[in-house]
mmCIF file of C-alpha atoms in Angstrom:
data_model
loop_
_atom_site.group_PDB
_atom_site.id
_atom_site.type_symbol
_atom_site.label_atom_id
_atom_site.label_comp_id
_atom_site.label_asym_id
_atom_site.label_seq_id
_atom_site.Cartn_x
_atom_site.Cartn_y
_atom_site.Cartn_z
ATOM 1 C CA UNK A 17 -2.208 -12.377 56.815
ATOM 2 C CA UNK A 18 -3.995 -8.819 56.071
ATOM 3 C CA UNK A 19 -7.552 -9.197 54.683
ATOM 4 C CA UNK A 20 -6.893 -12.487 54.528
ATOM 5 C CA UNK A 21 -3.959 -11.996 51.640
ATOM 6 C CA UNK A 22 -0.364 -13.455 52.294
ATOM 7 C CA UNK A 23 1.879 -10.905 53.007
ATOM 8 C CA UNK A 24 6.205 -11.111 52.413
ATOM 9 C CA UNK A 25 8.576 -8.874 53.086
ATOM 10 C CA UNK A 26 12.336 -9.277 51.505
ATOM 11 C CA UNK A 27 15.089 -7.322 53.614
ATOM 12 C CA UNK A 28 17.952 -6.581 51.680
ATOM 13 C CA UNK A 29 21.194 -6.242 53.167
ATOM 14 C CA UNK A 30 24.835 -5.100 52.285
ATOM 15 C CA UNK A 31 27.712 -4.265 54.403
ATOM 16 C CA UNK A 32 25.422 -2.401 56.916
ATOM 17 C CA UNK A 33 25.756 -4.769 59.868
ATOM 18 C CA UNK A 34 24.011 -2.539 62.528
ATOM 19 C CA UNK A 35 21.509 -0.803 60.508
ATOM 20 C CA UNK A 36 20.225 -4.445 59.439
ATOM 21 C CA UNK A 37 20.032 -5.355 63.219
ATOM 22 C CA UNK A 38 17.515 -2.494 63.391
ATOM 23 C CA UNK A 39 15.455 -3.132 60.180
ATOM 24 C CA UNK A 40 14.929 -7.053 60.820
ATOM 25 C CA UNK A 41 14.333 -5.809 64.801
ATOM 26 C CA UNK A 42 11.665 -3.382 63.636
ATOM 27 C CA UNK A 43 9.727 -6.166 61.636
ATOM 28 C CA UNK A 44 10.343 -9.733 62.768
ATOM 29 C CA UNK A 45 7.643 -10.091 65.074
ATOM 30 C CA UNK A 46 5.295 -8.167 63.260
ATOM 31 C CA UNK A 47 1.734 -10.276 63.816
ATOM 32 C CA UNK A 48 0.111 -9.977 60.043
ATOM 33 C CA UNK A 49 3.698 -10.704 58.179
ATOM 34 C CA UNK A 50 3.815 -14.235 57.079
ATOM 35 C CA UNK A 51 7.686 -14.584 55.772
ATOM 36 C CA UNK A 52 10.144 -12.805 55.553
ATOM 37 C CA UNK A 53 13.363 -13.871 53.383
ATOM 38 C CA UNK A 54 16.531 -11.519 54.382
ATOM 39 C CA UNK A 55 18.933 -11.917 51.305
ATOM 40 C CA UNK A 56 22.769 -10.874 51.991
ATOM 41 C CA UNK A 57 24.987 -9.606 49.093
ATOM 42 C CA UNK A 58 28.281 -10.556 48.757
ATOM 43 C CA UNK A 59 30.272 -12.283 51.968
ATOM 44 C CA UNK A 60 30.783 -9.401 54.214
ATOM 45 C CA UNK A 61 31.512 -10.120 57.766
ATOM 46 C CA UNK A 62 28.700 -10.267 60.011
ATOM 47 C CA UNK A 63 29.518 -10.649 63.649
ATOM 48 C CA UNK A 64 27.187 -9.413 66.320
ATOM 49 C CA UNK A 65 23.672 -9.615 64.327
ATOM 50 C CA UNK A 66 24.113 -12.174 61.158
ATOM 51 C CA UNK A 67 21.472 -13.226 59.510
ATOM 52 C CA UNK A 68 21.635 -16.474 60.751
ATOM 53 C CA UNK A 69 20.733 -15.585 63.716
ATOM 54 C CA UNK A 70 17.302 -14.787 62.840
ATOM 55 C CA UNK A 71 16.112 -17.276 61.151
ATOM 56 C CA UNK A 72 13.132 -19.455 62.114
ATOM 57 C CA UNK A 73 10.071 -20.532 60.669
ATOM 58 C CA UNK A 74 8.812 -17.292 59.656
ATOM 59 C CA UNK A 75 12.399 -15.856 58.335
ATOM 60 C CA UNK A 76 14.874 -17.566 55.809
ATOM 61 C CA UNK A 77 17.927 -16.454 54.987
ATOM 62 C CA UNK A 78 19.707 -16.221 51.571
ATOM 63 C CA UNK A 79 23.356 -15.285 50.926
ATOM 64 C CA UNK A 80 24.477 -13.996 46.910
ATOM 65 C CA UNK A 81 27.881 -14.338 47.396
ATOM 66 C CA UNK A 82 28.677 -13.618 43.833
ATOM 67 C CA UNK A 83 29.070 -9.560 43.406
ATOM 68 C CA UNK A 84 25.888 -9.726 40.536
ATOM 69 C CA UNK A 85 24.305 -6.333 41.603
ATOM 70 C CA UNK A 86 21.306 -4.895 43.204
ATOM 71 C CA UNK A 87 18.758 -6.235 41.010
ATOM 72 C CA UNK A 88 20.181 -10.148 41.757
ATOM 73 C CA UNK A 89 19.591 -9.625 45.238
ATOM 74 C CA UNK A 90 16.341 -8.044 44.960
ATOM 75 C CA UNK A 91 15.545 -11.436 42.133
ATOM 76 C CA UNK A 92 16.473 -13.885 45.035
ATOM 77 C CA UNK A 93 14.012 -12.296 47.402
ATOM 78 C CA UNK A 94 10.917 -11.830 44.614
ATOM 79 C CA UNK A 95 11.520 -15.964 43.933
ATOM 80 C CA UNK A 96 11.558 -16.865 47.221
ATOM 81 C CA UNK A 97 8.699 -14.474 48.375
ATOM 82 C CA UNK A 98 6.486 -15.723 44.933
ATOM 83 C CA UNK A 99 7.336 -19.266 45.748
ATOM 84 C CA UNK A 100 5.982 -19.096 48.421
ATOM 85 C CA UNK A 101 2.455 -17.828 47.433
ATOM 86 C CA UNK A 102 2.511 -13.880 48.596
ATOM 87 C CA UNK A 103 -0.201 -11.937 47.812
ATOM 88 C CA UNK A 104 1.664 -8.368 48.933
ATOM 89 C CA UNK A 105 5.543 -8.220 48.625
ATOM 90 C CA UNK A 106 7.612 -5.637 49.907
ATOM 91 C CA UNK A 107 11.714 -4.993 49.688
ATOM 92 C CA UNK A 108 13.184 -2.852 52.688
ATOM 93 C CA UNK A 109 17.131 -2.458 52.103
ATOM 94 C CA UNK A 110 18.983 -2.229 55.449
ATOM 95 C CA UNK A 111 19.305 1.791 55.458
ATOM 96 C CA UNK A 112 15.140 2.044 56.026
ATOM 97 C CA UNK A 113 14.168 1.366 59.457
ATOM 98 C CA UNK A 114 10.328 0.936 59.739
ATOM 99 C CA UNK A 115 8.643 2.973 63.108
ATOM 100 C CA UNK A 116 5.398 2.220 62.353
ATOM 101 C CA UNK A 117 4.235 -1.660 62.097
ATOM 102 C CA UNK A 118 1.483 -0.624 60.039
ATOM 103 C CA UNK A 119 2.851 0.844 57.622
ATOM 104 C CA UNK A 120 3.098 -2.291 55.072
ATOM 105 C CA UNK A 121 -0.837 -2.399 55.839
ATOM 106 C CA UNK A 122 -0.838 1.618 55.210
ATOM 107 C CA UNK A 123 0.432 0.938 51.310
ATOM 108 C CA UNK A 124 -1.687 -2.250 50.713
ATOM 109 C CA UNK A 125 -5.063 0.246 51.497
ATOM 110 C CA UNK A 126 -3.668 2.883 49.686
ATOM 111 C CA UNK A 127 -2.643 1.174 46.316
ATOM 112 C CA UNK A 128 -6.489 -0.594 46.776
ATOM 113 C CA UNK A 129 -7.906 2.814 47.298
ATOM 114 C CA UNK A 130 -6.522 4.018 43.944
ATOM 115 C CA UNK A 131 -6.216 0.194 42.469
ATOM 116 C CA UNK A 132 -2.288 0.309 41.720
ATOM 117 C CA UNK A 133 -0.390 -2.523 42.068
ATOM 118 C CA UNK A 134 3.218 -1.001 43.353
ATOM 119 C CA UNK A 135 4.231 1.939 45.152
ATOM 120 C CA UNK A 136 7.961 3.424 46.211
ATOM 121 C CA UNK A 137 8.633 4.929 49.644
ATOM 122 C CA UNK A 138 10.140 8.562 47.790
ATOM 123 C CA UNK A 139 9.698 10.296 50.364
ATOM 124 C CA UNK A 140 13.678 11.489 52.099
ATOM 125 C CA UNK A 141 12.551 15.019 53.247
ATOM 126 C CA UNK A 142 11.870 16.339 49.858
ATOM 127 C CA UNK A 143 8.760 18.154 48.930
ATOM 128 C CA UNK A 144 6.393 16.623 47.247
ATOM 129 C CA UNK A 145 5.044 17.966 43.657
ATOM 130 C CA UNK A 146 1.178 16.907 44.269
ATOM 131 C CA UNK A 147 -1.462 15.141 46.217
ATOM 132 C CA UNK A 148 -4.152 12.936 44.986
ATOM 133 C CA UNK A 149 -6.259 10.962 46.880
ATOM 134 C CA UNK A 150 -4.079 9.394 49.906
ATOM 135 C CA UNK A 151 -1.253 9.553 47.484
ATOM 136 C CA UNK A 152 1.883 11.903 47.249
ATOM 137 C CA UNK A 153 4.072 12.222 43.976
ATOM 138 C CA UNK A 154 7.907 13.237 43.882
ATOM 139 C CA UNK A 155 10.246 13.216 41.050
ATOM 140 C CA UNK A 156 13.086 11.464 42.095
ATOM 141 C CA UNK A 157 12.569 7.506 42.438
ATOM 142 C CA UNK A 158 14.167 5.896 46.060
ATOM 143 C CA UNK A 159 14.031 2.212 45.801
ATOM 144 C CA UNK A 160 15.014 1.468 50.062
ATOM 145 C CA UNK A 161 10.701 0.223 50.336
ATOM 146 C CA UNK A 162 9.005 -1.153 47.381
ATOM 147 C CA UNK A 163 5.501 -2.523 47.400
ATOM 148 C CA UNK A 164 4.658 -4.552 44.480
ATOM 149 C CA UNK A 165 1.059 -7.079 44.337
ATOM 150 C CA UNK A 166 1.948 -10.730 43.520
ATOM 151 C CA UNK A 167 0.138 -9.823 39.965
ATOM 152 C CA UNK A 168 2.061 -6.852 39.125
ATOM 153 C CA UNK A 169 5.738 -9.008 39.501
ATOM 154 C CA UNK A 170 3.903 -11.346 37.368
ATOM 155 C CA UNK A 171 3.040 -9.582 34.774
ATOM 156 C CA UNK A 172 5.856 -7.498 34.304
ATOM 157 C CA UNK A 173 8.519 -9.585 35.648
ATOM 158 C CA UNK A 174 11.523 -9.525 37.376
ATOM 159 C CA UNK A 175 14.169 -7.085 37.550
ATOM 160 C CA UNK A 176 16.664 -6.898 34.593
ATOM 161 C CA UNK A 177 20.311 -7.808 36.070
ATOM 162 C CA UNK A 178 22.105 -6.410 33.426
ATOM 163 C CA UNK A 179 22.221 -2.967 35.133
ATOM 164 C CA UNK A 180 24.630 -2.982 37.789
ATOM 165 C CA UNK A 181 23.931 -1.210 41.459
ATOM 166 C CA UNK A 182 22.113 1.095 39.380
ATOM 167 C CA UNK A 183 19.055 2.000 37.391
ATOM 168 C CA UNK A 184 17.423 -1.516 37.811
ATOM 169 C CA UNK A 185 14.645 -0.494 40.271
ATOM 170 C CA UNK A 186 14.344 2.445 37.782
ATOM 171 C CA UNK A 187 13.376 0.557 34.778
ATOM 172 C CA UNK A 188 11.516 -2.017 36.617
ATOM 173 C CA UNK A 189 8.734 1.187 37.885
ATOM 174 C CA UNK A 190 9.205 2.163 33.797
ATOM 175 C CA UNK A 191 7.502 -1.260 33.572
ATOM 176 C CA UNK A 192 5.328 -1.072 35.957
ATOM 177 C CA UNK A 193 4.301 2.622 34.810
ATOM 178 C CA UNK A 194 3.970 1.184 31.570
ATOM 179 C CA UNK A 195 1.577 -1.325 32.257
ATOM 180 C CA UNK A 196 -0.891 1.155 34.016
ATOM 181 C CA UNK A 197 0.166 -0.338 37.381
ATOM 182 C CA UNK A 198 1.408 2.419 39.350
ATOM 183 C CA UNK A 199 1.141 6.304 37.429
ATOM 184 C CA UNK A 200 0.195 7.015 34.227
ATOM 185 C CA UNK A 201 3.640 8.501 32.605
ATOM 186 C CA UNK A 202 7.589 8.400 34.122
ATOM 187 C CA UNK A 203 9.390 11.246 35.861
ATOM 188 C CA UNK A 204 6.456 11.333 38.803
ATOM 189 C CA UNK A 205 6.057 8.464 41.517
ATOM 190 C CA UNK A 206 3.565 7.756 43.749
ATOM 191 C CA UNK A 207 4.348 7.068 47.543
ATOM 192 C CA UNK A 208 1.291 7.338 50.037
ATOM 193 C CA UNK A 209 0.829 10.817 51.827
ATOM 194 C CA UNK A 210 3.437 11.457 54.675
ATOM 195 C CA UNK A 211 5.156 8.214 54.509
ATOM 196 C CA UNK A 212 8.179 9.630 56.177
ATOM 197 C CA UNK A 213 6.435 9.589 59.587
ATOM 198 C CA UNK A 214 6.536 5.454 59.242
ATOM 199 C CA UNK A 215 10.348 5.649 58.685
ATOM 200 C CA UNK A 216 13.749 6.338 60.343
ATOM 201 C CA UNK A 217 15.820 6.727 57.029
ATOM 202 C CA UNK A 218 19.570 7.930 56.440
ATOM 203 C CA UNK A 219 21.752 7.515 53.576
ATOM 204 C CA UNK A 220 25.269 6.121 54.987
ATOM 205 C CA UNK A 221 28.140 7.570 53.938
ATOM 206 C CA UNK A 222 30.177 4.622 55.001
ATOM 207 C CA UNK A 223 28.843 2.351 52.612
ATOM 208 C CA UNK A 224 26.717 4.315 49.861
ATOM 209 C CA UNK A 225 27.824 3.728 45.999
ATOM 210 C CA UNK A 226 30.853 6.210 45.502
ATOM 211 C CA UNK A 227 30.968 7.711 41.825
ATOM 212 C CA UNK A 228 34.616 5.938 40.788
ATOM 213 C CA UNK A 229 35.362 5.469 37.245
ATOM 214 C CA UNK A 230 33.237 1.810 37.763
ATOM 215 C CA UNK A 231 30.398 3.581 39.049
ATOM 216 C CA UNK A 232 30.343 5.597 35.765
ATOM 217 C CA UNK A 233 30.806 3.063 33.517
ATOM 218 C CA UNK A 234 27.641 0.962 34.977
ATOM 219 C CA UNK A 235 25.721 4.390 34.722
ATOM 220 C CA UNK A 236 26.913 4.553 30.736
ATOM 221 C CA UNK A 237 25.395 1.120 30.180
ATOM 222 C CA UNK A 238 22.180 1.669 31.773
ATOM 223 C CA UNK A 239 21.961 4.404 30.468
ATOM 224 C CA UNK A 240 22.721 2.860 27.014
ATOM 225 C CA UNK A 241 20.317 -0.608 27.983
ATOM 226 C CA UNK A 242 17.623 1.016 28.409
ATOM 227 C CA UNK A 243 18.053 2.909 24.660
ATOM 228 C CA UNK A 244 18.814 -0.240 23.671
ATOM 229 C CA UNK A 245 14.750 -1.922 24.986
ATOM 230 C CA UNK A 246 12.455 1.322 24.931
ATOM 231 C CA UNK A 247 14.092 3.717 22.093
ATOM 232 C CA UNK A 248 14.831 6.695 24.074
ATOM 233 C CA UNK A 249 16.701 8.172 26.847
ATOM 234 C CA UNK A 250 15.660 8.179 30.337
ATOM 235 C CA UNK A 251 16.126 12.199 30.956
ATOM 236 C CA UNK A 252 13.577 12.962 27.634
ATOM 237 C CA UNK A 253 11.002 10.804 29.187
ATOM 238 C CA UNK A 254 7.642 13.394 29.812
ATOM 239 C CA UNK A 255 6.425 13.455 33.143
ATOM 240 C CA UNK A 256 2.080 13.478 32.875
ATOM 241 C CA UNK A 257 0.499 16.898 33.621
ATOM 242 C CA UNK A 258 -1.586 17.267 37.018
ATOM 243 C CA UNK A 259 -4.946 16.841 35.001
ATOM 244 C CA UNK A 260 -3.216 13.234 33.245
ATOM 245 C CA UNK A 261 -2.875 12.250 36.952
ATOM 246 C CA UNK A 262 -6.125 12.761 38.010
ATOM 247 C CA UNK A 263 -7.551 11.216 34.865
ATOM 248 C CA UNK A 264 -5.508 8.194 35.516
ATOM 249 C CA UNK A 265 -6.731 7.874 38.723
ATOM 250 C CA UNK A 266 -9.878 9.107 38.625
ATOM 251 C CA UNK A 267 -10.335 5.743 35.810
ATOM 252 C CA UNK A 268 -8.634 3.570 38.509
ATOM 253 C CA UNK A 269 -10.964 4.062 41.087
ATOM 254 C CA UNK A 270 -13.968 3.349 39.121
ATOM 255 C CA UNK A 271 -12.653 0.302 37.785
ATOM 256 C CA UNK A 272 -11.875 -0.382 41.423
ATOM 257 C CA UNK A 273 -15.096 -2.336 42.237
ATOM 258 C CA UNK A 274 -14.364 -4.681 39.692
ATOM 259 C CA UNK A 275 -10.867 -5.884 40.660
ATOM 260 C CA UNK A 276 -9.855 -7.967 43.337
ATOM 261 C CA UNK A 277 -6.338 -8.464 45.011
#
């Protein structure tokens, strides 16, 4: 428990037998966690460190066998985690290894600060385009540490599985952004400042999506789903000007003493 909210933490994992070791390592004894679900896609061999092996009355363990895509995976671990009553839920995908055991406790003050309800870890050594209040904005969207509030999954939902290994974390912040739950327009996302300091990341050659003729085709009918729900194309989204952001937020905070989490 933090502030005496339920906090769960779904670890995603794919392939990455080594790197997961490390992630679940990092977190499994962390004192304010209350569960943590690890889901495993697909039936990849796990020898040394499976899943299994981890599990106790804290940690549960949930294998997808069936090759659905990211946003299935991610699904299993929001049910679970909602089930079972979280306040704060986080996914960490097995290439994210956390340093810092505060740092789920560093984005549950910082989305309260500026009274958001999810937040994306965009941080990989890129510069960021602002700062505002404890929070740093980047245009590119990484989806390896989410933070979402029990109420924000609720009231925009789960992820949409029919984008494939790609673009479903993208629409779900398009959602969230939409709802006034995390930034005010697309094309600008909201991490807390310095957030890289709390992370080991690396993007794995070995096992990262490579752009074959299957990758493109899932890319297409994104692409072409989201059209399909919101009426225009991702790329001709407008990002908010710098004065939109601190409007946004400067209305967020004063409706802060109002709301409770």
């Amino acid at each position: 428990m933090y502030k005496d909210k339920k906090i769960g933490v779904g670890v995603i994992t794919y392939n990455r037998e080594e790197s997961f070791n490390k992630v679940i390592t990092a977190i499994k004894d962390i004192d304010y966690i209350d569960t943590i679900t690890i889901v495993k896609h697909q039936d990849k061999p796990y020898k040394n460190y499976h899943p299994n092996n981890f599990v106790n009355d804290k940690i549960k363990y949930i294998n997808v066998v069936n090759n659905l895509g990211v946003a299935s995976v991610k699904n299993a671990a929001f049910k679970d985690l909602l089930n079972k009553n979280c306040d704060h839920i986080f996914i960490i995908e097995d290439d994210i290894e956390v340093i810092d055991k505060n740092v789920f406790k560093y984005y549950i003050d910082t989305a309260k600060k500026n009274n958001i309800e999810h937040l994306n870890f965009c941080n990989t050594l890129k510069p960021s385009l602002c700062n505002i209040n404890g929070l740093s904005f980047y245009h590119n969207l990484y989806a390896g540490f989410q933070y979402f509030t029990r109420h924000s999954l609720e009231v925009v939902g789960l992820m949409d599985e029919r984008y494939i290994n790609l673009l479903e974390h993208v629409e779900h912040t398009y959602r969230c952004h939409l709802m006034g739950l995390s930034a005010p327009k697309f094309h600008i996302f909201p991490d807390i400042e310095n957030s890289i300091k709390y992370f080991n990341f690396k993007e794995d050659n070995e096992t990262s999506i490579i752009k074959t003729d299957e990758y493109n085709k899932n890319l297409m009918n994104g692409f072409n789903y989201f059209y399909e729900r919101y009426g225009l194309e991702i790329r001709n989204i407008q990002p908010p000007t710098y004065q939109e952001l601190i409007n946004f937020y400067t209305f967020k905070q004063k409706m802060y003493k109002s709301k409770t989490y």
